PDB file of C-alpha atoms in Angstrom:
ATOM      1  CA  MET A1467       0.057   0.458   0.138  1.00 97.00           C
ATOM      2  CA  LYS A1468       1.255   3.552  -0.860  1.00 97.00           C
ATOM      3  CA  LYS A1469       1.248   6.393   1.897  1.00 97.00           C
ATOM      4  CA  SER A1470      -2.510   7.860   0.125  1.00 97.00           C
ATOM      5  CA  ASP A1471      -3.633   4.904   0.980  1.00 97.00           C
ATOM      6  CA  ILE A1472      -3.587   6.199   4.494  1.00 97.00           C
ATOM      7  CA  ASN A1473      -7.284   7.492   5.424  1.00 91.00           C
ATOM      8  CA  PRO A1474      -7.513   9.608   7.089  1.00 91.00           C
ATOM      9  CA  MET A1475      -4.258  11.006   7.847  1.00 93.00           C
ATOM     10  CA  PRO A1476      -3.637  11.371  11.315  1.00 94.00           C
ATOM     11  CA  GLU A1477      -2.823  14.611  13.018  1.00 90.00           C
ATOM     12  CA  TYR A1478       0.586  15.479  14.382  1.00 91.00           C
ATOM     13  CA  PHE A1479       2.519  12.519  12.725  1.00 94.00           C
ATOM     14  CA  ASP A1480       1.091  13.753   9.027  1.00 96.00           C
ATOM     15  CA  TYR A1481       4.274  16.261   9.509  1.00 97.00           C
ATOM     16  CA  TYR A1482       6.811  13.013   9.330  1.00 97.00           C
ATOM     17  CA  ILE A1483       4.573  11.252   6.873  1.00 98.00           C
ATOM     18  CA  ASN A1484       4.737  13.748   4.086  1.00 97.00           C
ATOM     19  CA  LEU A1485       8.988  13.912   3.745  1.00 98.00           C
ATOM     20  CA  ILE A1486       8.103  10.774   2.575  1.00 98.00           C
ATOM     21  CA  ASP A1487       7.231   9.932  -1.570  1.00 97.00           C
ATOM     22  CA  ASP A1488       4.133   8.627  -2.672  1.00 98.00           C
ATOM     23  CA  ILE A1489       5.338   5.061  -2.754  1.00 98.00           C
ATOM     24  CA  GLU A1490       4.937   1.845  -1.736  1.00 98.00           C
ATOM     25  CA  LEU A1491       5.412   0.405   2.252  1.00 98.00           C
ATOM     26  CA  SER A1492       7.959  -1.915   1.248  1.00 98.00           C
ATOM     27  CA  GLN A1493       9.982   0.674  -1.121  1.00 98.00           C
ATOM     28  CA  ALA A1494      10.052   3.559   1.675  1.00 98.00           C
ATOM     29  CA  PHE A1495      11.711   0.525   3.807  1.00 98.00           C
ATOM     30  CA  ASP A1496      14.126  -0.217   1.648  1.00 98.00           C
ATOM     31  CA  ASP A1497      14.944   3.618   0.754  1.00 98.00           C
ATOM     32  CA  SER A1498      15.424   3.862   4.522  1.00 98.00           C
ATOM     33  CA  ILE A1499      17.757   0.859   4.752  1.00 98.00           C
ATOM     34  CA  GLN A1500      19.967   2.490   2.364  1.00 98.00           C
ATOM     35  CA  GLN A1501      19.495   5.755   3.896  1.00 97.00           C
ATOM     36  CA  ILE A1502      21.202   4.688   6.755  1.00 98.00           C
ATOM     37  CA  GLU A1503      23.793   2.633   4.948  1.00 97.00           C
ATOM     38  CA  SER A1504      25.351   5.507   3.441  1.00 96.00           C
ATOM     39  CA  PHE A1505      25.199   7.732   6.730  1.00 92.00           C
ATOM     40  CA  ASP A1506      28.617   9.187   5.907  1.00 94.00           C
ATOM     41  CA  ILE A1507      29.832   7.469   8.978  1.00 94.00           C
ATOM     42  CA  GLU A1508      33.934   9.028   9.503  1.00 94.00           C
ATOM     43  CA  LYS A1509      31.918  12.565   9.644  1.00 94.00           C
ATOM     44  CA  LEU A1510      29.724  12.033  12.615  1.00 95.00           C
ATOM     45  CA  THR A1511      32.497  10.200  14.107  1.00 94.00           C
ATOM     46  CA  ARG A1512      34.251  13.252  13.808  1.00 94.00           C
ATOM     47  CA  ILE A1513      31.539  15.452  14.942  1.00 96.00           C
ATOM     48  CA  GLY A1514      32.087  12.569  17.718  1.00 94.00           C
ATOM     49  CA  SER A1515      29.827  13.427  20.869  1.00 94.00           C
ATOM     50  CA  LYS A1516      29.811  17.581  19.494  1.00 95.00           C
ATOM     51  CA  ILE A1517      26.210  19.752  19.744  1.00 95.00           C
ATOM     52  CA  TYR A1518      25.217  22.932  17.520  1.00 95.00           C
ATOM     53  CA  ALA A1519      23.627  24.550  20.623  1.00 95.00           C
ATOM     54  CA  PRO A1520      23.123  23.790  24.461  1.00 95.00           C
ATOM     55  CA  ASP A1521      20.564  21.143  25.540  1.00 92.00           C
ATOM     56  CA  LYS A1522      20.690  19.475  22.579  1.00 95.00           C
ATOM     57  CA  TRP A1523      21.124  15.981  21.826  1.00 95.00           C
ATOM     58  CA  THR A1524      24.604  14.350  20.381  1.00 95.00           C
ATOM     59  CA  VAL A1525      24.146  12.673  17.192  1.00 97.00           C
ATOM     60  CA  ASN A1526      25.122   9.146  18.745  1.00 96.00           C
ATOM     61  CA  SER A1527      21.466  10.386  21.735  1.00 95.00           C
ATOM     62  CA  ILE A1528      19.218  11.178  17.948  1.00 96.00           C
ATOM     63  CA  ILE A1529      20.031   8.222  16.579  1.00 97.00           C
ATOM     64  CA  GLN A1530      19.752   5.843  19.566  1.00 96.00           C
ATOM     65  CA  HIS A1531      16.091   7.711  19.973  1.00 96.00           C
ATOM     66  CA  ILE A1532      15.513   7.230  16.199  1.00 97.00           C
ATOM     67  CA  THR A1533      16.153   3.318  17.207  1.00 97.00           C
ATOM     68  CA  ASP A1534      13.962   3.737  20.600  1.00 95.00           C
ATOM     69  CA  PHE A1535      10.313   4.974  18.997  1.00 95.00           C
ATOM     70  CA  GLU A1536      11.098   2.136  16.389  1.00 96.00           C
ATOM     71  CA  ARG A1537      11.173  -0.418  18.239  1.00 95.00           C
ATOM     72  CA  ILE A1538       7.801   1.509  20.042  1.00 92.00           C
ATOM     73  CA  PHE A1539       6.232   2.590  17.662  1.00 92.00           C
ATOM     74  CA  CYS A1540       6.176  -2.125  16.347  1.00 95.00           C
ATOM     75  CA  TYR A1541       5.180  -2.607  19.920  1.00 92.00           C
ATOM     76  CA  ARG A1542       1.719  -0.215  18.619  1.00 91.00           C
ATOM     77  CA  ALA A1543       1.722  -1.719  14.692  1.00 94.00           C
ATOM     78  CA  LEU A1544       1.449  -5.211  16.093  1.00 94.00           C
ATOM     79  CA  VAL A1545      -1.020  -5.011  19.351  1.00 93.00           C
ATOM     80  CA  TYR A1546      -3.428  -3.641  16.896  1.00 92.00           C
ATOM     81  CA  ALA A1547      -2.487  -5.519  13.787  1.00 94.00           C
ATOM     82  CA  ARG A1548      -3.418  -8.729  16.861  1.00 92.00           C
ATOM     83  CA  ARG A1549      -6.297  -6.451  17.997  1.00 89.00           C
ATOM     84  CA  ALA A1550      -4.688  -6.603  21.177  1.00 82.00           C
ATOM     85  CA  ARG A1551      -7.328  -3.910  22.464  1.00 73.00           C
ATOM     86  CA  ILE A1552      -5.554  -1.891  24.210  1.00 72.00           C
ATOM     87  CA  ILE A1553      -4.138   1.172  24.554  1.00 69.00           C
ATOM     88  CA  PRO A1554      -0.224   0.848  24.662  1.00 66.00           C
ATOM     89  CA  GLN A1555       0.782   4.002  27.384  1.00 69.00           C
ATOM     90  CA  GLY A1556       2.848   7.566  26.489  1.00 71.00           C
ATOM     91  CA  ILE A1557       6.187   7.233  27.156  1.00 76.00           C
ATOM     92  CA  ASP A1558       8.944  10.142  27.352  1.00 71.00           C
ATOM     93  CA  GLU A1559      11.672  10.443  25.135  1.00 75.00           C
ATOM     94  CA  GLN A1560      13.828  12.443  27.622  1.00 71.00           C
ATOM     95  CA  ILE A1561      14.024   9.926  30.291  1.00 70.00           C
ATOM     96  CA  LEU A1562      14.728   7.590  27.482  1.00 70.00           C
ATOM     97  CA  ALA A1563      17.372   9.786  26.259  1.00 74.00           C
ATOM     98  CA  GLU A1564      19.478  10.307  29.415  1.00 79.00           C
ATOM     99  CA  THR A1565      19.164   6.564  30.245  1.00 71.00           C
ATOM    100  CA  SER A1566      20.009   5.378  27.047  1.00 80.00           C
ATOM    101  CA  ASN A1567      24.180   5.465  27.897  1.00 81.00           C
ATOM    102  CA  ALA A1568      24.271   6.319  23.839  1.00 86.00           C
ATOM    103  CA  ASP A1569      27.287   8.069  23.906  1.00 90.00           C
ATOM    104  CA  ARG A1570      28.861   5.209  25.643  1.00 93.00           C
ATOM    105  CA  ARG A1571      29.179   3.609  22.295  1.00 95.00           C
ATOM    106  CA  SER A1572      30.909   4.158  18.852  1.00 95.00           C
ATOM    107  CA  ILE A1573      28.560   5.876  16.378  1.00 96.00           C
ATOM    108  CA  GLN A1574      29.240   2.714  13.946  1.00 96.00           C
ATOM    109  CA  GLU A1575      26.942   0.723  17.005  1.00 97.00           C
ATOM    110  CA  VAL A1576      24.520   3.230  17.357  1.00 97.00           C
ATOM    111  CA  VAL A1577      24.033   3.285  12.594  1.00 98.00           C
ATOM    112  CA  GLU A1578      24.521  -0.307  13.487  1.00 98.00           C
ATOM    113  CA  GLU A1579      21.404  -0.993  15.515  1.00 97.00           C
ATOM    114  CA  LEU A1580      19.693   0.941  13.517  1.00 98.00           C
ATOM    115  CA  ARG A1581      20.356  -0.820  10.560  1.00 98.00           C
ATOM    116  CA  LEU A1582      19.291  -3.777  12.048  1.00 98.00           C
ATOM    117  CA  ALA A1583      16.331  -2.603  13.391  1.00 98.00           C
ATOM    118  CA  ARG A1584      14.623  -1.112  10.544  1.00 98.00           C
ATOM    119  CA  ILE A1585      14.923  -4.728   8.632  1.00 98.00           C
ATOM    120  CA  ALA A1586      13.572  -6.415  11.410  1.00 98.00           C
ATOM    121  CA  THR A1587      10.808  -3.370  11.237  1.00 98.00           C
ATOM    122  CA  LYS A1588      10.694  -3.948   7.269  1.00 98.00           C
ATOM    123  CA  SER A1589      10.001  -7.709   7.933  1.00 98.00           C
ATOM    124  CA  MET A1590       6.414  -7.458  10.115  1.00 98.00           C
ATOM    125  CA  PHE A1591       5.166  -5.336   8.579  1.00 98.00           C
ATOM    126  CA  GLU A1592       5.322  -6.971   5.344  1.00 97.00           C
ATOM    127  CA  ASN A1593       3.723 -10.090   7.030  1.00 97.00           C
ATOM    128  CA  PHE A1594       0.416  -7.493   7.409  1.00 98.00           C
ATOM    129  CA  ASP A1595      -1.944  -7.933   4.780  1.00 98.00           C
ATOM    130  CA  GLU A1596      -4.036  -5.061   3.689  1.00 97.00           C
ATOM    131  CA  GLU A1597      -7.244  -5.260   6.217  1.00 97.00           C
ATOM    132  CA  ILE A1598      -3.984  -5.584   8.916  1.00 97.00           C
ATOM    133  CA  LEU A1599      -2.767  -2.463   7.361  1.00 98.00           C
ATOM    134  CA  GLN A1600      -5.745  -0.581   7.580  1.00 97.00           C
ATOM    135  CA  THR A1601      -6.430  -1.136  11.405  1.00 95.00           C
ATOM    136  CA  ASN A1602      -6.439   2.058  13.390  1.00 92.00           C
ATOM    137  CA  GLY A1603      -5.205   2.622  16.903  1.00 89.00           C
ATOM    138  CA  ILE A1604      -4.232   5.351  19.357  1.00 86.00           C
ATOM    139  CA  ILE A1605      -1.443   7.023  19.866  1.00 83.00           C
ATOM    140  CA  TRP A1606      -1.141   9.435  22.830  1.00 79.00           C
ATOM    141  CA  LYS A1607      -5.038  11.013  21.371  1.00 83.00           C
ATOM    142  CA  TYR A1608      -5.004  10.726  17.278  1.00 87.00           C
ATOM    143  CA  GLU A1609      -6.468   7.334  15.534  1.00 90.00           C
ATOM    144  CA  MET A1610      -3.622   6.113  13.568  1.00 93.00           C
ATOM    145  CA  SER A1611      -3.534   3.757  11.081  1.00 96.00           C
ATOM    146  CA  VAL A1612      -0.965   0.543  11.155  1.00 97.00           C
ATOM    147  CA  LEU A1613      -0.133   1.483   7.465  1.00 98.00           C
ATOM    148  CA  ALA A1614       0.784   5.524   8.714  1.00 97.00           C
ATOM    149  CA  MET A1615       2.739   3.740  12.003  1.00 96.00           C
ATOM    150  CA  GLY A1616       4.983   2.312   9.276  1.00 98.00           C
ATOM    151  CA  PHE A1617       5.044   5.028   7.164  1.00 98.00           C
ATOM    152  CA  ASN A1618       6.000   7.555  10.168  1.00 97.00           C
ATOM    153  CA  LEU A1619       8.407   5.614  11.565  1.00 97.00           C
ATOM    154  CA  ILE A1620      10.787   5.761   8.273  1.00 98.00           C
ATOM    155  CA  GLY A1621      10.102   9.976   8.091  1.00 98.00           C
ATOM    156  CA  HIS A1622      10.661  10.037  11.928  1.00 97.00           C
ATOM    157  CA  GLN A1623      14.399   8.671  10.215  1.00 98.00           C
ATOM    158  CA  ILE A1624      13.839  10.933   7.750  1.00 98.00           C
ATOM    159  CA  HIS A1625      13.867  13.900   9.686  1.00 98.00           C
ATOM    160  CA  HIS A1626      16.316  13.358  12.530  1.00 97.00           C
ATOM    161  CA  PHE A1627      19.030  12.286   9.237  1.00 98.00           C
ATOM    162  CA  LYS A1628      18.226  15.778   7.893  1.00 97.00           C
ATOM    163  CA  VAL A1629      18.927  17.830  10.899  1.00 97.00           C
ATOM    164  CA  ILE A1630      22.131  15.638  11.358  1.00 97.00           C
ATOM    165  CA  GLU A1631      22.889  16.670   8.115  1.00 96.00           C
ATOM    166  CA  ASP A1632      21.566  20.932   8.430  1.00 97.00           C
ATOM    167  CA  LYS A1633      22.976  21.268  12.044  1.00 97.00           C
ATOM    168  CA  TYR A1634      25.334  18.342  13.332  1.00 96.00           C
ATOM    169  CA  PHE A1635      27.919  17.950   9.893  1.00 95.00           C
ATOM    170  CA  PRO A1636      28.698  21.785   9.743  1.00 95.00           C
ATOM    171  CA  LEU A1637      29.966  20.597  12.952  1.00 93.00           C
ATOM    172  CA  GLY A1638      32.790  17.438  11.711  1.00 82.00           C
ATOM    173  CA  ASP A1639      34.203  19.843   9.466  1.00 78.00           C
TER     174      ASP A1639
END
């Protein structure tokens, strides 16, 4: 299914989803894996733990944040896909970031963890049929289909990679 098959487009999450062209979800996952694999690790290594402004996360923390939300949204998608009739609790991204130990790991390790998580996510979503992809659940206070959750994950990565390229890459020159 394509992005244009999302109906209704979830409020708030539409920002991330609309960062993706109107392509099949499987192609969007493939493109996102390619984006991870082509990240400039040498430049990220040179950036190290530099931040572009006070109270901002490091690159390692941003990438770990993407991975953490990958897992959280996969859980939510699975709950809705299986019609478990529960609403997963919200989370505090600041607490996750503060306790992630991302800055104690190499950039290669956090990027590889994201790559592997994305491959597993792609596999899960490839096994959802059209009926499952159109199943809705509540994320925070917004109704969202399983299909939208898949596109949201990819758009979330695109958003944060753009922040890294725009704000952090200049720190590695």
